[in-house]
Amino acid sequence: MKYRILSDRVKLLDSYLVSKKKMGLELQSIRNLHPACPLWQRSEGSLKREWASHNLANSLGIRRNKTKDCDLNYIPKWYHNLAYGVVGTIALWVIK
């Protein structure tokens, strides 16, 4: 998987192509290459829910130009945590 490490986030390029079964492996691969990245202060579950939310939105045709990639922010805003907590949990049930 291609990604970019930015000053405030990790951008997963074409993340919609990765199934939920492989999300953990992809995150671990990035973590192994960049162990000092601040992203790892977040839980794996939080990261997967955010990613799954983007994949669900993309599969529903919602702003595909934005949801094809996933930006995992180092410090998400509280309302993003809330939204991804709800939507991401549902998304992990319904996406492949």
XYZ file of C-alpha atoms in Angstrom:
96
model
C 0.000 0.000 0.000
C 1.193 3.487 -0.775
C 1.067 6.169 1.896
C 2.560 9.507 2.838
C 3.772 10.590 6.258
C 2.801 14.247 6.692
C 3.306 16.710 9.539
C -0.122 16.081 11.093
C -1.343 12.829 9.541
C -0.626 9.704 7.538
C -2.353 9.691 4.147
C -3.266 6.210 2.922
C -3.464 6.375 -0.864
C -6.264 4.426 -2.553
C -7.139 2.975 0.838
C -10.577 1.904 -0.430
C -8.848 -0.979 -2.228
C -7.799 -2.595 1.065
C -10.264 -4.975 2.712
C -11.004 -4.775 6.427
C -9.186 -8.080 6.898
C -5.931 -6.504 5.709
C -6.192 -3.169 7.522
C -4.334 -4.395 10.594
C -1.515 -5.867 8.511
C -1.125 -2.650 6.520
C -1.076 -0.528 9.672
C 1.496 -2.851 11.254
C 3.665 -2.655 8.144
C 3.663 1.155 8.298
C 4.334 1.045 12.033
C 7.333 -1.249 11.525
C 8.827 1.209 9.022
C 7.977 4.353 11.037
C 7.856 3.405 14.734
C 8.387 7.009 15.920
C 5.385 8.345 13.997
C 2.919 10.061 16.371
C 0.028 8.150 14.786
C 0.763 5.168 17.032
C -0.503 7.076 20.069
C -3.956 6.115 18.774
C -5.339 2.615 19.176
C -5.462 0.228 16.253
C -9.240 0.024 16.695
C -9.566 3.792 16.358
C -7.474 3.776 13.187
C -9.457 0.887 11.687
C -12.800 2.577 12.439
C -11.666 5.770 10.727
C -10.399 3.837 7.722
C -13.561 1.695 7.573
C -15.695 4.861 7.614
C -13.865 6.139 4.548
C -14.234 2.778 2.793
C -17.960 2.691 3.543
C -18.476 6.237 2.276
C -16.535 5.402 -0.880
C -18.554 2.229 -1.511
C -21.756 4.283 -1.141
C -20.472 6.773 -3.721
C -20.085 9.607 -1.220
C -17.422 12.097 -2.370
C -15.307 9.400 -3.941
C -12.593 11.894 -4.852
C -12.121 12.472 -1.087
C -12.940 9.033 0.328
C -10.684 6.994 -1.965
C -7.786 8.004 0.297
C -7.862 8.024 4.074
C -6.137 10.674 6.182
C -5.363 9.282 9.623
C -4.778 12.357 11.773
C -2.349 12.116 14.657
C -4.720 13.995 16.961
C -8.288 13.865 15.664
C -10.859 16.401 16.779
C -13.318 15.137 19.405
C -16.246 15.173 16.973
C -14.265 13.085 14.491
C -13.635 10.554 17.258
C -17.359 10.470 17.975
C -18.365 10.142 14.316
C -15.763 7.500 13.515
C -16.642 5.640 16.710
C -20.259 5.284 15.589
C -19.952 5.112 11.798
C -16.724 3.126 11.878
C -18.197 0.453 14.120
C -21.120 0.015 11.732
C -18.780 0.171 8.739
C -16.668 -2.687 10.103
C -19.831 -4.827 10.182
C -20.879 -4.100 6.617
C -17.751 -3.575 4.482
C -15.727 -6.396 3.013
